[in-house]
Amino acid sequence: MEPLTNQILLENLTKKFGDSLFDIWEPYGLLTLTTTRDSLLPLLEYLYHDEYMQMNFLTTMCGVHYPEKQDAELGVVYHVHSLVHNVRIRIKIFFPIEDPRVPTLTNLYSTANWMERETYDFYGVIFEGHPNLIRILNVEDMNYHPLRKQYALEDGTREDKVDTFFGR
Amino acid sequence: MADIKNSISSNTGILSGNASGTIQNYGDHERELTTLNLGPTHPATHGVFQNILQMDGEKIVSGVPTIGYIHRAFEKIAERRPFYQITPLTDRLNYCSSPINNMGWWMTVEKLLGVKTPKRADYMRVIVMELARITDHLICNSILGVDTGAFTGFLYVFQEREKVYEIYEEICGARLTTNMGRIGGMERDFSPTALEKLRKWIKEFPAVMREFESLFNRNRIFMDRTVDVGPITPERALNYGFTGPNLRAAGVDYDVRVMNPYSSYQDFDFEIPVGTKGDTYDRFLVRNEEIWQSLRIIGQALENLPEGPYHADAPEYYLPPKQEVYRNMEALIYHFKIIMGEIDAPVGEVYHSVEGGNGELGFYLISDGGRAPYRLHFRRPCFIYYQAYPEMVVGTSLSDAIVILSSMNVIAGELDA
């Protein structure tokens, strides 16, 4: 079997999803690309079920927030791995923060269940079709999504608080 | 009906049971399912998390895990911290093998910055990481023993962990929250005493390990409690994203050290032990075998420890020795710049993973060129294992649920981040 390379991987994907792939680059050797919300699930299903590539291991996924990107403020990053070929790919999607809907991957990967709950918890991304989309690490009655950039951590240099007791 | 409920509570002797109101028919009599809160502070949960189990007598019908009790917002905190200050966040993930987490983080930053570490530093890192893996597996396996009622093995190996901690102490001054690495290498060279202690320990430890194995491996009670308990197929394990010993016990030989060698693991000769059934017993055996393999690696690394510098020549990233800071103006400037987080990180994103005590520990770092990561995500193996727990315990008994959890080595610090 011919070893899978980033080149072949990209060719295969371009053939099928050429119109919906953007920002293709290879930071530190890892093929990275952005796709659209509609193509995400077909693309991952294709990678999963393709007999040659067998990219069926979802290593990790996480959210990311770029407040300055108009209509693409929120994003989700997936790292998928082919254990047979030992090749990884990083797939991203971006969408408006007003409409944070993403298809769930739980039917494809069981491991996506908690990862999606974590991303929902931190960024408020709604994974459509998720069987149990509730907070996982934070308390249930929290009414915001803390990893979004508008919730800055306390600034160590601020002077409007006198908190000598806390050693600052 | 109430009598049955009471007898379940008193027989198990664990926490409180309350009836859920679900009634099932069993021939000519009916009984209620019991809801059992296992955790969050139960010693057998190995940390702070909760399992709400639905029990039909001793049999588990369903389980709902709840986590997040010690969530410390690592990823958020990391977005305001310079690279060096993120180290203390990493060693609190899997606190049974802190150095692996630390080194994994340094290597991620080195990859981002393009710093190449010298061979001696790589070998030193390998030694420390393998020591950490041994202690991690020792604690996991010996506590599995405790959870099946065998306390002796735990006492034996806890002494050995103490000896390893003494070696850490000799290397860096700390025992649990180690911080012995730097961007570009190690903080200091191994002292002659550290090397001597290391050599002595790897010579003496095998005898204890053999004794430990002889206590458990063919022990009838232990085997009855673990063989065929909580098995997972390779397909399910992969679909659940299992890595590390838990995946290898299911028969998949995936090991980051071999698939994507880092820190000169390619120089060493070692095997990847795999199991066949993926049950609790296999997980135990795989961890034991990995301890032997780690010893092999440490032996080779000590034998072939290269001469030369123990850190890269990268003054803009490598924190200078304190004595230099007092005497040398340049060292003082670099020290100041590094401590104040003025390292110029290139814009980019990097994913780096290491074989942690529990499996693939990954760091995904997005840098926007600022002093702190724009986004840092930890891929934590425990977080991924634990979601498979309900599937693994359904149909087993409460006592099996305890050993399954124990054999998966779920550590709350890593689970909750």
PDB file of C-alpha atoms in Angstrom, chain A:
ATOM      1  CA  MET A   1       0.000   0.000   0.000  1.00  0.00           C
ATOM      2  CA  GLU A   2       1.344   3.385  -0.972  1.00  0.00           C
ATOM      3  CA  PRO A   3       2.068   5.494   2.113  1.00  0.00           C
ATOM      4  CA  LEU A   4      -0.296   8.381   2.580  1.00  0.00           C
ATOM      5  CA  THR A   5       1.286  11.804   2.354  1.00  0.00           C
ATOM      6  CA  ASN A   6      -0.097  15.297   2.820  1.00  0.00           C
ATOM      7  CA  GLN A   7       0.103  15.704  -0.932  1.00  0.00           C
ATOM      8  CA  ILE A   8      -2.075  12.663  -1.681  1.00  0.00           C
ATOM      9  CA  LEU A   9      -4.424  13.542   1.126  1.00  0.00           C
ATOM     10  CA  LEU A  10      -4.918  17.014  -0.232  1.00  0.00           C
ATOM     11  CA  GLU A  11      -5.397  15.754  -3.775  1.00  0.00           C
ATOM     12  CA  ASN A  12      -8.073  13.311  -2.638  1.00  0.00           C
ATOM     13  CA  LEU A  13      -9.876  15.973  -0.677  1.00  0.00           C
ATOM     14  CA  THR A  14      -9.629  18.574  -3.423  1.00  0.00           C
ATOM     15  CA  LYS A  15     -11.149  16.160  -5.911  1.00  0.00           C
ATOM     16  CA  LYS A  16     -14.221  15.710  -3.765  1.00  0.00           C
ATOM     17  CA  PHE A  17     -14.513  18.938  -1.797  1.00  0.00           C
ATOM     18  CA  GLY A  18     -12.426  21.357  -3.819  1.00  0.00           C
ATOM     19  CA  ASP A  19     -14.885  24.240  -3.654  1.00  0.00           C
ATOM     20  CA  SER A  20     -15.204  24.192   0.077  1.00  0.00           C
ATOM     21  CA  LEU A  21     -11.568  24.055   1.153  1.00  0.00           C
ATOM     22  CA  PHE A  22      -9.758  27.254   2.110  1.00  0.00           C
ATOM     23  CA  ASP A  23      -6.613  28.412   3.884  1.00  0.00           C
ATOM     24  CA  ILE A  24      -4.599  25.328   3.113  1.00  0.00           C
ATOM     25  CA  TRP A  25      -1.147  25.298   4.691  1.00  0.00           C
ATOM     26  CA  GLU A  26       1.227  23.039   6.526  1.00  0.00           C
ATOM     27  CA  PRO A  27       2.406  24.524   9.812  1.00  0.00           C
ATOM     28  CA  TYR A  28       5.131  22.236  11.187  1.00  0.00           C
ATOM     29  CA  GLY A  29       4.271  19.539   8.688  1.00  0.00           C
ATOM     30  CA  LEU A  30       0.623  19.119   9.655  1.00  0.00           C
ATOM     31  CA  LEU A  31      -1.824  19.612   6.803  1.00  0.00           C
ATOM     32  CA  THR A  32      -4.282  22.276   7.918  1.00  0.00           C
ATOM     33  CA  LEU A  33      -7.357  23.445   6.091  1.00  0.00           C
ATOM     34  CA  THR A  34     -10.596  25.257   6.665  1.00  0.00           C
ATOM     35  CA  THR A  35     -13.890  24.014   5.361  1.00  0.00           C
ATOM     36  CA  THR A  36     -17.505  25.070   5.469  1.00  0.00           C
ATOM     37  CA  ARG A  37     -20.153  24.037   7.904  1.00  0.00           C
ATOM     38  CA  ASP A  38     -22.012  22.071   5.257  1.00  0.00           C
ATOM     39  CA  SER A  39     -19.014  20.099   4.081  1.00  0.00           C
ATOM     40  CA  LEU A  40     -17.640  19.267   7.511  1.00  0.00           C
ATOM     41  CA  LEU A  41     -19.579  16.093   8.142  1.00  0.00           C
ATOM     42  CA  PRO A  42     -19.319  14.696   4.567  1.00  0.00           C
ATOM     43  CA  LEU A  43     -15.598  15.441   4.626  1.00  0.00           C
ATOM     44  CA  LEU A  44     -14.992  13.676   7.932  1.00  0.00           C
ATOM     45  CA  GLU A  45     -17.189  10.767   6.891  1.00  0.00           C
ATOM     46  CA  TYR A  46     -15.195  10.446   3.722  1.00  0.00           C
ATOM     47  CA  LEU A  47     -11.919  10.438   5.627  1.00  0.00           C
ATOM     48  CA  TYR A  48     -13.312   7.923   8.094  1.00  0.00           C
ATOM     49  CA  HIS A  49     -14.781   5.434   5.674  1.00  0.00           C
ATOM     50  CA  ASP A  50     -12.279   5.640   2.845  1.00  0.00           C
ATOM     51  CA  GLU A  51     -10.583   2.262   2.648  1.00  0.00           C
ATOM     52  CA  TYR A  52      -7.228   3.645   1.698  1.00  0.00           C
ATOM     53  CA  MET A  53      -6.888   6.617   4.028  1.00  0.00           C
ATOM     54  CA  GLN A  54      -8.633   5.191   7.112  1.00  0.00           C
ATOM     55  CA  MET A  55      -8.495   8.450   9.027  1.00  0.00           C
ATOM     56  CA  ASN A  56     -10.770   7.150  11.714  1.00  0.00           C
ATOM     57  CA  PHE A  57      -9.184   8.412  14.905  1.00  0.00           C
ATOM     58  CA  LEU A  58     -10.371  11.732  16.277  1.00  0.00           C
ATOM     59  CA  THR A  59      -7.410  12.804  18.360  1.00  0.00           C
ATOM     60  CA  THR A  60      -8.854  15.977  19.738  1.00  0.00           C
ATOM     61  CA  MET A  61     -11.083  18.926  19.012  1.00  0.00           C
ATOM     62  CA  CYS A  62     -11.457  22.336  20.553  1.00  0.00           C
ATOM     63  CA  GLY A  63     -13.054  25.713  20.051  1.00  0.00           C
ATOM     64  CA  VAL A  64     -11.349  28.988  19.321  1.00  0.00           C
ATOM     65  CA  HIS A  65     -12.619  32.566  19.329  1.00  0.00           C
ATOM     66  CA  TYR A  66     -11.430  35.424  17.083  1.00  0.00           C
ATOM     67  CA  PRO A  67     -13.607  38.409  18.044  1.00  0.00           C
ATOM     68  CA  GLU A  68     -12.219  40.566  15.235  1.00  0.00           C
ATOM     69  CA  LYS A  69     -13.136  38.173  12.422  1.00  0.00           C
ATOM     70  CA  GLN A  70     -16.454  39.447  11.075  1.00  0.00           C
ATOM     71  CA  ASP A  71     -18.981  36.624  10.688  1.00  0.00           C
ATOM     72  CA  ALA A  72     -16.375  34.004  11.508  1.00  0.00           C
ATOM     73  CA  GLU A  73     -15.803  34.766  15.148  1.00  0.00           C
ATOM     74  CA  LEU A  74     -16.095  31.267  16.482  1.00  0.00           C
ATOM     75  CA  GLY A  75     -14.302  28.228  15.217  1.00  0.00           C
ATOM     76  CA  VAL A  76     -13.862  24.561  15.950  1.00  0.00           C
ATOM     77  CA  VAL A  77     -10.591  22.760  15.232  1.00  0.00           C
ATOM     78  CA  TYR A  78     -10.474  19.001  14.693  1.00  0.00           C
ATOM     79  CA  HIS A  79      -7.352  16.846  14.688  1.00  0.00           C
ATOM     80  CA  VAL A  80      -7.925  13.598  12.854  1.00  0.00           C
ATOM     81  CA  HIS A  81      -5.356  10.822  12.662  1.00  0.00           C
ATOM     82  CA  SER A  82      -4.886   7.837  10.412  1.00  0.00           C
ATOM     83  CA  LEU A  83      -3.220   5.268  12.641  1.00  0.00           C
ATOM     84  CA  VAL A  84      -2.539   3.044   9.647  1.00  0.00           C
ATOM     85  CA  HIS A  85      -0.533   5.649   7.758  1.00  0.00           C
ATOM     86  CA  ASN A  86       0.409   7.735  10.778  1.00  0.00           C
ATOM     87  CA  VAL A  87      -0.734  10.943   9.123  1.00  0.00           C
ATOM     88  CA  ARG A  88      -2.684  13.672  10.801  1.00  0.00           C
ATOM     89  CA  ILE A  89      -4.874  16.400   9.410  1.00  0.00           C
ATOM     90  CA  ARG A  90      -6.206  19.512  11.087  1.00  0.00           C
ATOM     91  CA  ILE A  91      -9.622  20.660   9.931  1.00  0.00           C
ATOM     92  CA  LYS A  92     -11.182  23.934  10.963  1.00  0.00           C
ATOM     93  CA  ILE A  93     -14.530  25.535  10.516  1.00  0.00           C
ATOM     94  CA  PHE A  94     -15.538  29.093  11.317  1.00  0.00           C
ATOM     95  CA  PHE A  95     -18.999  30.548  11.742  1.00  0.00           C
ATOM     96  CA  PRO A  96     -20.700  33.671  13.119  1.00  0.00           C
ATOM     97  CA  ILE A  97     -21.011  33.917  16.878  1.00  0.00           C
ATOM     98  CA  GLU A  98     -24.672  34.817  16.415  1.00  0.00           C
ATOM     99  CA  ASP A  99     -25.319  31.464  14.807  1.00  0.00           C
ATOM    100  CA  PRO A 100     -23.000  28.957  16.473  1.00  0.00           C
ATOM    101  CA  ARG A 101     -24.413  25.766  15.008  1.00  0.00           C
ATOM    102  CA  VAL A 102     -22.201  22.842  13.984  1.00  0.00           C
ATOM    103  CA  PRO A 103     -23.205  19.280  13.076  1.00  0.00           C
ATOM    104  CA  THR A 104     -22.338  16.750  15.731  1.00  0.00           C
ATOM    105  CA  LEU A 105     -19.802  14.001  15.118  1.00  0.00           C
ATOM    106  CA  THR A 106     -21.112  11.679  17.773  1.00  0.00           C
ATOM    107  CA  ASN A 107     -22.513   9.285  15.196  1.00  0.00           C
ATOM    108  CA  LEU A 108     -19.075   8.946  13.700  1.00  0.00           C
ATOM    109  CA  TYR A 109     -16.860   8.999  16.790  1.00  0.00           C
ATOM    110  CA  SER A 110     -18.051   8.104  20.269  1.00  0.00           C
ATOM    111  CA  THR A 111     -15.215  10.191  21.626  1.00  0.00           C
ATOM    112  CA  ALA A 112     -16.753  13.349  20.155  1.00  0.00           C
ATOM    113  CA  ASN A 113     -19.466  13.239  22.791  1.00  0.00           C
ATOM    114  CA  TRP A 114     -17.524  14.792  25.666  1.00  0.00           C
ATOM    115  CA  MET A 115     -15.264  16.835  23.428  1.00  0.00           C
ATOM    116  CA  GLU A 116     -18.330  18.543  22.001  1.00  0.00           C
ATOM    117  CA  ARG A 117     -19.784  19.059  25.419  1.00  0.00           C
ATOM    118  CA  GLU A 118     -16.529  20.687  26.474  1.00  0.00           C
ATOM    119  CA  THR A 119     -16.541  22.958  23.421  1.00  0.00           C
ATOM    120  CA  TYR A 120     -20.160  23.858  24.103  1.00  0.00           C
ATOM    121  CA  ASP A 121     -19.334  24.565  27.722  1.00  0.00           C
ATOM    122  CA  PHE A 122     -16.398  26.849  26.923  1.00  0.00           C
ATOM    123  CA  TYR A 123     -17.536  28.525  23.701  1.00  0.00           C
ATOM    124  CA  GLY A 124     -21.283  28.033  23.404  1.00  0.00           C
ATOM    125  CA  VAL A 125     -21.075  26.105  20.163  1.00  0.00           C
ATOM    126  CA  ILE A 126     -24.333  24.232  19.572  1.00  0.00           C
ATOM    127  CA  PHE A 127     -23.680  20.780  18.170  1.00  0.00           C
ATOM    128  CA  GLU A 128     -26.820  19.850  16.327  1.00  0.00           C
ATOM    129  CA  GLY A 129     -27.921  16.304  16.945  1.00  0.00           C
ATOM    130  CA  HIS A 130     -25.773  15.790  20.041  1.00  0.00           C
ATOM    131  CA  PRO A 131     -27.527  13.364  22.392  1.00  0.00           C
ATOM    132  CA  ASN A 132     -26.793  15.248  25.606  1.00  0.00           C
ATOM    133  CA  LEU A 133     -25.435  18.738  25.043  1.00  0.00           C
ATOM    134  CA  ILE A 134     -24.993  20.007  28.592  1.00  0.00           C
ATOM    135  CA  ARG A 135     -22.095  21.633  30.402  1.00  0.00           C
ATOM    136  CA  ILE A 136     -19.371  19.252  31.445  1.00  0.00           C
ATOM    137  CA  LEU A 137     -16.665  21.056  33.417  1.00  0.00           C
ATOM    138  CA  ASN A 138     -18.468  24.166  34.669  1.00  0.00           C
ATOM    139  CA  VAL A 139     -21.513  24.448  36.860  1.00  0.00           C
ATOM    140  CA  GLU A 140     -24.897  24.004  35.252  1.00  0.00           C
ATOM    141  CA  ASP A 141     -26.275  27.419  36.194  1.00  0.00           C
ATOM    142  CA  MET A 142     -23.449  29.366  34.590  1.00  0.00           C
ATOM    143  CA  ASN A 143     -24.946  31.689  31.991  1.00  0.00           C
ATOM    144  CA  TYR A 144     -21.916  32.467  29.845  1.00  0.00           C
ATOM    145  CA  HIS A 145     -19.191  30.609  27.980  1.00  0.00           C
ATOM    146  CA  PRO A 146     -15.945  31.451  29.731  1.00  0.00           C
ATOM    147  CA  LEU A 147     -13.291  30.823  27.083  1.00  0.00           C
ATOM    148  CA  ARG A 148     -14.696  33.450  24.762  1.00  0.00           C
ATOM    149  CA  LYS A 149     -12.340  36.352  24.534  1.00  0.00           C
ATOM    150  CA  GLN A 150     -14.685  38.935  26.022  1.00  0.00           C
ATOM    151  CA  TYR A 151     -14.215  37.297  29.408  1.00  0.00           C
ATOM    152  CA  ALA A 152     -10.685  38.361  30.091  1.00  0.00           C
ATOM    153  CA  LEU A 153      -8.840  36.965  33.042  1.00  0.00           C
ATOM    154  CA  GLU A 154      -8.144  39.489  35.722  1.00  0.00           C
ATOM    155  CA  ASP A 155      -5.340  41.798  34.727  1.00  0.00           C
ATOM    156  CA  GLY A 156      -2.417  41.579  37.136  1.00  0.00           C
ATOM    157  CA  THR A 157      -1.565  45.248  36.669  1.00  0.00           C
ATOM    158  CA  ARG A 158      -4.963  46.721  37.518  1.00  0.00           C
ATOM    159  CA  GLU A 159      -5.072  49.149  40.430  1.00  0.00           C
ATOM    160  CA  ASP A 160      -8.768  49.566  41.013  1.00  0.00           C
ATOM    161  CA  LYS A 161      -8.848  46.656  43.387  1.00  0.00           C
ATOM    162  CA  VAL A 162      -7.103  46.617  46.736  1.00  0.00           C
ATOM    163  CA  ASP A 163      -6.493  43.020  47.452  1.00  0.00           C
ATOM    164  CA  THR A 164      -3.455  43.093  49.670  1.00  0.00           C
ATOM    165  CA  PHE A 165      -4.728  40.014  51.408  1.00  0.00           C
ATOM    166  CA  PHE A 166      -4.240  37.989  48.284  1.00  0.00           C
ATOM    167  CA  GLY A 167      -0.562  38.757  48.088  1.00  0.00           C
ATOM    168  CA  ARG A 168      -0.697  41.058  45.085  1.00  0.00           C
TER     169      ARG A 168
END
